[in-house]
DNA sequence: AACCGTGTCAACCGCCAGATA
DNA sequence: TTATCTGGCGGTTGACACGGT
């Protein structure tokens, strides 16, 4: 399968200035027109989408590069609970943070906690991410929105309930309708989980955004178990 | 000093809905 | 009515910095 290489083309200061100038001084009606003007002035091709993204994510307003504060986190997680993944809506409630910043930070938090939680656990005990809909479950949500400073031991001693495991599994079942899962309770770990409110939403996180890919969570360092495809689990739930 | 894992930032991609021809 | 265009948005990826070993 051929893979296309995505090459990032960073914006220069001059290009930023030109884009600002075009937006602030020319009366264009569309991003397409802005893109054309940008090319005429600079000789550099930037698509309408690129211009729009650059403006919205970086140039439109002053960016807050400070570490995330507790009140910002509270707004973020509360808003996400209400609005789901409508980052543009959430961004309106957090001053000085761009939609991209917010989105990146959120995914970064989820990803970090999945990695920490899965570390040292059997494949059958791990959280497998497919979509943020798993956050609808309070138990999973609590784990995945845990603050950065929570110790490794906390994650080591935390396991999913049967119900939470089923929810995670159902994500994959929905996309593999032809396959059936033989649920076996021996396969699951159902211990009690107890959280205190201060474990969540309170952060000493620094920085603001993140790389939200989950693919590399398949490989965990110093961990004897590699992440397996869900079909593998269906074939043999006990490995 | 070199390597590796992780976090952060910026940019890109693809889908979708509304506008327009 | 339909096809095409455009912008908005959520999700994904690449590059790089930094700290720990």
mmCIF file of C-alpha atoms (C1' of nucleotides) in Angstrom:
data_model
loop_
_atom_site.group_PDB
_atom_site.id
_atom_site.type_symbol
_atom_site.label_atom_id
_atom_site.label_comp_id
_atom_site.label_asym_id
_atom_site.label_seq_id
_atom_site.Cartn_x
_atom_site.Cartn_y
_atom_site.Cartn_z
ATOM 1 C CA UNK A 1 0.000 0.000 0.000
ATOM 2 C CA UNK A 2 1.543 3.258 -1.099
ATOM 3 C CA UNK A 3 2.021 5.823 1.593
ATOM 4 C CA UNK A 4 2.014 9.488 0.717
ATOM 5 C CA UNK A 5 4.545 11.521 2.595
ATOM 6 C CA UNK A 6 3.072 14.599 4.174
ATOM 7 C CA UNK A 7 5.572 17.395 4.200
ATOM 8 C CA UNK A 8 4.909 20.371 6.391
ATOM 9 C CA UNK A 9 5.511 23.739 4.843
ATOM 10 C CA UNK A 10 6.048 26.202 7.643
ATOM 11 C CA UNK A 11 4.901 29.761 7.301
ATOM 12 C CA UNK A 12 7.622 32.398 7.353
ATOM 13 C CA UNK A 13 7.315 35.682 9.210
ATOM 14 C CA UNK A 14 7.098 37.457 5.873
ATOM 15 C CA UNK A 15 4.278 35.190 4.734
ATOM 16 C CA UNK A 16 2.418 35.796 7.995
ATOM 17 C CA UNK A 17 2.796 39.530 7.552
ATOM 18 C CA UNK A 18 1.584 39.331 3.981
ATOM 19 C CA UNK A 19 -1.444 37.274 4.936
ATOM 20 C CA UNK A 20 -2.290 39.714 7.716
ATOM 21 C CA UNK A 21 -1.854 42.613 5.317
ATOM 22 C CA UNK A 22 -4.136 41.031 2.751
ATOM 23 C CA UNK A 23 -6.794 40.265 5.340
ATOM 24 C CA UNK A 24 -6.655 43.639 7.016
ATOM 25 C CA UNK A 25 -6.278 45.885 4.010
ATOM 26 C CA UNK A 26 -7.986 44.193 1.105
ATOM 27 C CA UNK A 27 -11.672 43.671 0.812
ATOM 28 C CA UNK A 28 -11.805 40.063 -0.284
ATOM 29 C CA UNK A 29 -14.939 37.993 -0.048
ATOM 30 C CA UNK A 30 -13.474 34.511 0.097
ATOM 31 C CA UNK A 31 -10.424 32.515 1.122
ATOM 32 C CA UNK A 32 -9.983 31.569 -2.518
ATOM 33 C CA UNK A 33 -9.516 35.228 -3.418
ATOM 34 C CA UNK A 34 -7.152 35.675 -0.508
ATOM 35 C CA UNK A 35 -5.162 32.661 -1.625
ATOM 36 C CA UNK A 36 -4.867 34.084 -5.145
ATOM 37 C CA UNK A 37 -3.795 37.472 -3.832
ATOM 38 C CA UNK A 38 -1.222 35.795 -1.626
ATOM 39 C CA UNK A 39 0.236 34.064 -4.651
ATOM 40 C CA UNK A 40 0.285 37.242 -6.704
ATOM 41 C CA UNK A 41 2.123 39.155 -4.003
ATOM 42 C CA UNK A 42 4.550 36.457 -2.933
ATOM 43 C CA UNK A 43 4.826 33.935 -5.735
ATOM 44 C CA UNK A 44 4.188 31.274 -3.091
ATOM 45 C CA UNK A 45 1.156 29.048 -3.459
ATOM 46 C CA UNK A 46 -0.932 28.675 -0.337
ATOM 47 C CA UNK A 47 -4.373 27.147 -0.738
ATOM 48 C CA UNK A 48 -7.502 28.774 0.602
ATOM 49 C CA UNK A 49 -7.577 26.154 3.313
ATOM 50 C CA UNK A 50 -3.987 26.806 4.280
ATOM 51 C CA UNK A 51 -4.631 30.535 4.521
ATOM 52 C CA UNK A 52 -7.720 29.998 6.591
ATOM 53 C CA UNK A 53 -6.018 27.566 8.956
ATOM 54 C CA UNK A 54 -3.020 29.825 9.408
ATOM 55 C CA UNK A 55 -5.251 32.766 10.222
ATOM 56 C CA UNK A 56 -7.578 30.930 12.552
ATOM 57 C CA UNK A 57 -4.977 28.912 14.379
ATOM 58 C CA UNK A 58 -2.124 31.376 14.656
ATOM 59 C CA UNK A 59 -2.768 34.918 13.558
ATOM 60 C CA UNK A 60 -6.301 35.846 14.462
ATOM 61 C CA UNK A 61 -5.720 36.524 18.114
ATOM 62 C CA UNK A 62 -2.968 36.720 20.688
ATOM 63 C CA UNK A 63 -1.960 33.238 21.670
ATOM 64 C CA UNK A 64 -1.658 32.216 25.273
ATOM 65 C CA UNK A 65 1.452 30.074 25.468
ATOM 66 C CA UNK A 66 1.368 29.747 29.231
ATOM 67 C CA UNK A 67 0.864 26.435 30.986
ATOM 68 C CA UNK A 68 -2.744 25.424 31.328
ATOM 69 C CA UNK A 69 -4.316 26.713 34.501
ATOM 70 C CA UNK A 70 -6.767 24.826 36.659
ATOM 71 C CA UNK A 71 -9.663 27.056 35.699
ATOM 72 C CA UNK A 72 -8.912 26.563 32.007
ATOM 73 C CA UNK A 73 -8.808 22.801 32.471
ATOM 74 C CA UNK A 74 -12.066 22.808 34.310
ATOM 75 C CA UNK A 75 -13.696 24.758 31.482
ATOM 76 C CA UNK A 76 -12.119 22.482 28.904
ATOM 77 C CA UNK A 77 -13.240 19.214 30.438
ATOM 78 C CA UNK A 78 -16.638 20.523 31.438
ATOM 79 C CA UNK A 79 -17.216 21.950 27.980
ATOM 80 C CA UNK A 80 -16.068 18.803 26.292
ATOM 81 C CA UNK A 81 -18.551 16.887 28.382
ATOM 82 C CA UNK A 82 -21.326 19.207 27.227
ATOM 83 C CA UNK A 83 -20.360 19.914 23.635
ATOM 84 C CA UNK A 84 -18.489 16.754 22.747
ATOM 85 C CA UNK A 85 -15.697 17.322 20.282
ATOM 86 C CA UNK A 86 -16.946 20.636 19.016
ATOM 87 C CA UNK A 87 -13.631 22.344 19.581
ATOM 88 C CA UNK A 88 -14.706 25.566 17.968
ATOM 89 C CA UNK A 89 -17.482 25.883 20.529
ATOM 90 C CA UNK A 90 -15.154 24.997 23.381
ATOM 91 C CA UNK A 91 -12.592 27.491 22.124
ATOM 92 C CA UNK A 92 -15.087 30.291 22.541
ATOM 93 C CA UNK A 93 -15.213 29.560 26.249
ATOM 94 C CA UNK A 94 -11.459 29.534 26.821
ATOM 95 C CA UNK A 95 -9.900 32.912 26.189
ATOM 96 C CA UNK A 96 -6.536 33.048 24.479
ATOM 97 C CA UNK A 97 -6.448 29.398 23.430
ATOM 98 C CA UNK A 98 -6.934 28.532 19.790
ATOM 99 C CA UNK A 99 -9.152 25.715 18.683
ATOM 100 C CA UNK A 100 -6.064 23.828 17.575
ATOM 101 C CA UNK A 101 -4.345 24.358 20.925
ATOM 102 C CA UNK A 102 -7.351 23.058 22.791
ATOM 103 C CA UNK A 103 -7.822 20.070 20.558
ATOM 104 C CA UNK A 104 -4.154 19.153 20.739
ATOM 105 C CA UNK A 105 -4.045 19.489 24.498
ATOM 106 C CA UNK A 106 -7.125 17.366 24.949
ATOM 107 C CA UNK A 107 -5.907 14.563 22.715
ATOM 108 C CA UNK A 108 -2.505 14.772 24.357
ATOM 109 C CA UNK A 109 -4.055 14.229 27.772
ATOM 110 C CA UNK A 110 -6.076 11.263 26.577
ATOM 111 C CA UNK A 111 -3.125 9.734 24.801
ATOM 112 C CA UNK A 112 -0.779 10.165 27.753
ATOM 113 C CA UNK A 113 -3.220 8.522 30.108
ATOM 114 C CA UNK A 114 -3.937 5.618 27.775
ATOM 115 C CA UNK A 115 -0.216 4.989 27.548
ATOM 116 C CA UNK A 116 0.264 5.199 31.308
ATOM 117 C CA UNK A 117 -2.769 3.087 32.064
ATOM 118 C CA UNK A 118 -1.861 0.366 29.558
ATOM 119 C CA UNK A 119 1.712 0.080 30.700
ATOM 120 C CA UNK A 120 2.372 -3.267 32.371
ATOM 121 C CA UNK A 121 -1.139 -4.531 31.733
ATOM 122 C CA UNK A 122 -2.254 -7.576 29.824
ATOM 123 C CA UNK A 123 -3.732 -6.906 26.454
ATOM 124 C CA UNK A 124 -7.145 -7.849 27.760
ATOM 125 C CA UNK A 125 -6.871 -5.203 30.471
ATOM 126 C CA UNK A 126 -5.914 -2.330 28.258
ATOM 127 C CA UNK A 127 -7.811 0.607 27.019
ATOM 128 C CA UNK A 128 -7.982 0.499 23.266
ATOM 129 C CA UNK A 129 -8.840 3.759 21.650
ATOM 130 C CA UNK A 130 -11.001 4.115 18.611
ATOM 131 C CA UNK A 131 -13.006 7.237 19.243
ATOM 132 C CA UNK A 132 -13.626 9.748 21.984
ATOM 133 C CA UNK A 133 -17.075 8.289 22.455
ATOM 134 C CA UNK A 134 -15.569 5.995 25.073
ATOM 135 C CA UNK A 135 -15.432 9.084 27.285
ATOM 136 C CA UNK A 136 -19.187 8.815 27.608
ATOM 137 C CA UNK A 137 -18.432 6.224 30.244
ATOM 138 C CA UNK A 138 -17.634 7.981 33.513
ATOM 139 C CA UNK A 139 -15.114 5.399 34.636
ATOM 140 C CA UNK A 140 -13.109 5.554 31.413
ATOM 141 C CA UNK A 141 -13.436 9.300 31.330
ATOM 142 C CA UNK A 142 -12.013 9.609 34.823
ATOM 143 C CA UNK A 143 -8.983 7.550 33.876
ATOM 144 C CA UNK A 144 -8.319 9.330 30.609
ATOM 145 C CA UNK A 145 -8.663 12.830 31.986
ATOM 146 C CA UNK A 146 -6.447 12.243 34.979
ATOM 147 C CA UNK A 147 -4.037 15.028 35.747
ATOM 148 C CA UNK A 148 -0.455 14.712 34.637
ATOM 149 C CA UNK A 149 1.039 14.552 38.110
ATOM 150 C CA UNK A 150 -0.808 11.425 39.185
ATOM 151 C CA UNK A 151 1.712 8.719 39.984
ATOM 152 C CA UNK A 152 2.468 5.658 37.871
ATOM 153 C CA UNK A 153 1.388 3.482 40.768
ATOM 154 C CA UNK A 154 -2.077 4.861 40.507
ATOM 155 C CA UNK A 155 -2.340 3.583 36.945
ATOM 156 C CA UNK A 156 -0.676 0.280 37.796
ATOM 157 C CA UNK A 157 -3.245 -0.432 40.466
ATOM 158 C CA UNK A 158 -6.203 0.703 38.409
ATOM 159 C CA UNK A 159 -8.203 -1.723 36.292
ATOM 160 C CA UNK A 160 -11.313 -1.422 34.182
ATOM 161 C CA UNK A 161 -14.612 -2.826 35.321
ATOM 162 C CA UNK A 162 -16.342 -5.421 33.156
ATOM 163 C CA UNK A 163 -18.756 -2.801 31.955
ATOM 164 C CA UNK A 164 -15.993 -0.473 30.839
ATOM 165 C CA UNK A 165 -14.197 -3.275 29.024
ATOM 166 C CA UNK A 166 -17.397 -4.110 27.196
ATOM 167 C CA UNK A 167 -17.750 -0.521 26.102
ATOM 168 C CA UNK A 168 -14.248 -0.481 24.710
ATOM 169 C CA UNK A 169 -14.791 -3.768 22.949
ATOM 170 C CA UNK A 170 -18.084 -2.629 21.489
ATOM 171 C CA UNK A 171 -16.295 0.127 19.602
ATOM 172 C CA UNK A 172 -14.512 -2.489 17.603
ATOM 173 C CA UNK A 173 -17.448 -4.809 17.262
ATOM 174 C CA UNK A 174 -19.437 -2.024 15.601
ATOM 175 C CA UNK A 175 -16.915 -1.861 12.795
ATOM 176 C CA UNK A 176 -16.562 -5.611 12.505
ATOM 177 C CA UNK A 177 -20.194 -6.525 12.180
ATOM 178 C CA UNK A 178 -19.454 -9.831 10.551
ATOM 179 C CA UNK A 179 -17.388 -10.918 13.471
ATOM 180 C CA UNK A 180 -18.851 -11.987 16.751
ATOM 181 C CA UNK A 181 -17.269 -11.639 20.130
ATOM 182 C CA UNK A 182 -17.480 -14.523 22.504
ATOM 183 C CA UNK A 183 -17.415 -12.690 25.747
ATOM 184 C CA UNK A 184 -15.704 -14.602 28.492
ATOM 185 C CA UNK A 185 -15.676 -13.175 31.963
ATOM 186 C CA UNK A 186 -12.379 -14.890 32.762
ATOM 187 C CA UNK A 187 -10.876 -12.737 30.088
ATOM 188 C CA UNK A 188 -11.711 -9.559 31.941
ATOM 189 C CA UNK A 189 -10.565 -7.960 35.133
ATOM 190 C CA UNK A 190 -13.401 -6.402 37.052
ATOM 191 C CA UNK A 191 -11.888 -4.869 40.159
ATOM 192 C CA UNK A 192 -13.381 -1.927 41.946
ATOM 193 C CA UNK A 193 -12.003 1.461 41.100
ATOM 194 C CA UNK A 194 -12.132 4.361 43.433
ATOM 195 C CA UNK A 195 -11.231 7.913 42.504
ATOM 196 C CA UNK A 196 -11.092 11.065 44.438
ATOM 197 C CA UNK A 197 -12.157 14.275 42.828
ATOM 198 C CA UNK A 198 -8.742 15.850 43.153
ATOM 199 C CA UNK A 199 -7.285 13.197 40.893
ATOM 200 C CA UNK A 200 -9.002 14.762 37.947
ATOM 201 C CA UNK A 201 -9.086 18.016 36.079
ATOM 202 C CA UNK A 202 -6.398 19.579 38.203
ATOM 203 C CA UNK A 203 -3.210 20.020 36.348
ATOM 204 C CA UNK A 204 0.321 21.072 36.545
ATOM 205 C CA UNK A 205 0.524 20.456 32.822
ATOM 206 C CA UNK A 206 2.821 22.751 31.009
ATOM 207 C CA UNK A 207 2.448 23.650 27.414
ATOM 208 C CA UNK A 208 -0.724 23.596 25.526
ATOM 209 C CA UNK A 209 -1.222 21.167 22.734
ATOM 210 C CA UNK A 210 -0.307 17.800 21.493
ATOM 211 C CA UNK A 211 0.166 15.098 19.002
ATOM 212 C CA UNK A 212 -2.996 13.111 19.136
ATOM 213 C CA UNK A 213 -2.158 9.978 17.249
ATOM 214 C CA UNK A 214 -2.769 6.707 18.987
ATOM 215 C CA UNK A 215 -0.947 4.455 16.610
ATOM 216 C CA UNK A 216 2.270 4.445 18.576
ATOM 217 C CA UNK A 217 0.416 3.302 21.631
ATOM 218 C CA UNK A 218 0.627 -0.117 20.038
ATOM 219 C CA UNK A 219 4.244 -0.256 21.069
ATOM 220 C CA UNK A 220 5.003 0.205 24.689
ATOM 221 C CA UNK A 221 8.466 0.283 26.079
ATOM 222 C CA UNK A 222 9.627 -2.283 28.626
ATOM 223 C CA UNK A 223 6.357 -4.029 28.250
ATOM 224 C CA UNK A 224 6.253 -7.728 27.358
ATOM 225 C CA UNK A 225 2.908 -7.426 25.702
ATOM 226 C CA UNK A 226 2.383 -5.759 22.388
ATOM 227 C CA UNK A 227 -0.929 -4.341 21.392
ATOM 228 C CA UNK A 228 -2.807 -6.796 19.235
ATOM 229 C CA UNK A 229 -5.396 -6.203 16.612
ATOM 230 C CA UNK A 230 -8.876 -6.713 17.914
ATOM 231 C CA UNK A 231 -9.414 -9.541 15.469
ATOM 232 C CA UNK A 232 -6.572 -11.334 17.228
ATOM 233 C CA UNK A 233 -8.421 -11.065 20.500
ATOM 234 C CA UNK A 234 -11.534 -12.393 18.878
ATOM 235 C CA UNK A 235 -9.565 -15.348 17.654
ATOM 236 C CA UNK A 236 -7.953 -15.999 20.975
ATOM 237 C CA UNK A 237 -9.063 -13.917 23.921
ATOM 238 C CA UNK A 238 -6.561 -15.483 26.260
ATOM 239 C CA UNK A 239 -3.233 -14.572 24.776
ATOM 240 C "C1'" DA B 1 27.435 12.085 24.114
ATOM 241 C "C1'" DA B 2 23.964 9.413 22.200
ATOM 242 C "C1'" DC B 3 19.696 7.554 22.293
ATOM 243 C "C1'" DC B 4 14.895 7.202 23.350
ATOM 244 C "C1'" DG B 5 10.354 8.437 24.979
ATOM 245 C "C1'" DT B 6 7.282 11.980 25.476
ATOM 246 C "C1'" DG B 7 5.131 16.461 24.925
ATOM 247 C "C1'" DT B 8 4.251 20.472 22.128
ATOM 248 C "C1'" DC B 9 3.316 22.946 18.097
ATOM 249 C "C1'" DA B 10 2.035 23.643 13.462
ATOM 250 C "C1'" DA B 11 0.243 22.006 9.391
ATOM 251 C "C1'" DC B 12 -2.279 18.860 6.638
ATOM 252 C "C1'" DC B 13 -6.208 15.793 5.258
ATOM 253 C "C1'" DG B 14 -10.836 14.402 4.486
ATOM 254 C "C1'" DC B 15 -15.608 14.816 5.297
ATOM 255 C "C1'" DC B 16 -19.682 17.416 5.381
ATOM 256 C "C1'" DA B 17 -23.052 21.063 4.879
ATOM 257 C "C1'" DG B 18 -24.431 25.194 2.802
ATOM 258 C "C1'" DA B 19 -23.984 28.306 -1.066
ATOM 259 C "C1'" DT B 20 -23.932 29.066 -5.781
ATOM 260 C "C1'" DA B 21 -24.061 28.294 -10.701
ATOM 261 C "C1'" DT C 1 -32.787 19.660 -9.438
ATOM 262 C "C1'" DT C 2 -28.144 18.667 -9.654
ATOM 263 C "C1'" DA C 3 -23.258 19.443 -9.790
ATOM 264 C "C1'" DT C 4 -19.587 21.969 -8.132
ATOM 265 C "C1'" DC C 5 -17.365 25.035 -5.066
ATOM 266 C "C1'" DT C 6 -16.149 26.731 -0.638
ATOM 267 C "C1'" DG C 7 -15.541 27.092 4.184
ATOM 268 C "C1'" DG C 8 -15.805 24.925 8.661
ATOM 269 C "C1'" DC C 9 -14.367 21.544 11.461
ATOM 270 C "C1'" DG C 10 -12.578 17.254 13.646
ATOM 271 C "C1'" DG C 11 -9.016 14.146 13.376
ATOM 272 C "C1'" DT C 12 -4.167 12.960 12.060
ATOM 273 C "C1'" DT C 13 0.661 13.514 11.162
ATOM 274 C "C1'" DG C 14 5.459 15.514 10.937
ATOM 275 C "C1'" DA C 15 8.961 18.084 13.060
ATOM 276 C "C1'" DC C 16 11.249 19.378 16.820
ATOM 277 C "C1'" DA C 17 12.489 20.291 21.734
ATOM 278 C "C1'" DC C 18 13.492 18.507 26.012
ATOM 279 C "C1'" DG C 19 14.447 15.541 29.810
ATOM 280 C "C1'" DG C 20 15.865 11.112 31.492
ATOM 281 C "C1'" DT C 21 18.914 7.248 31.126
#
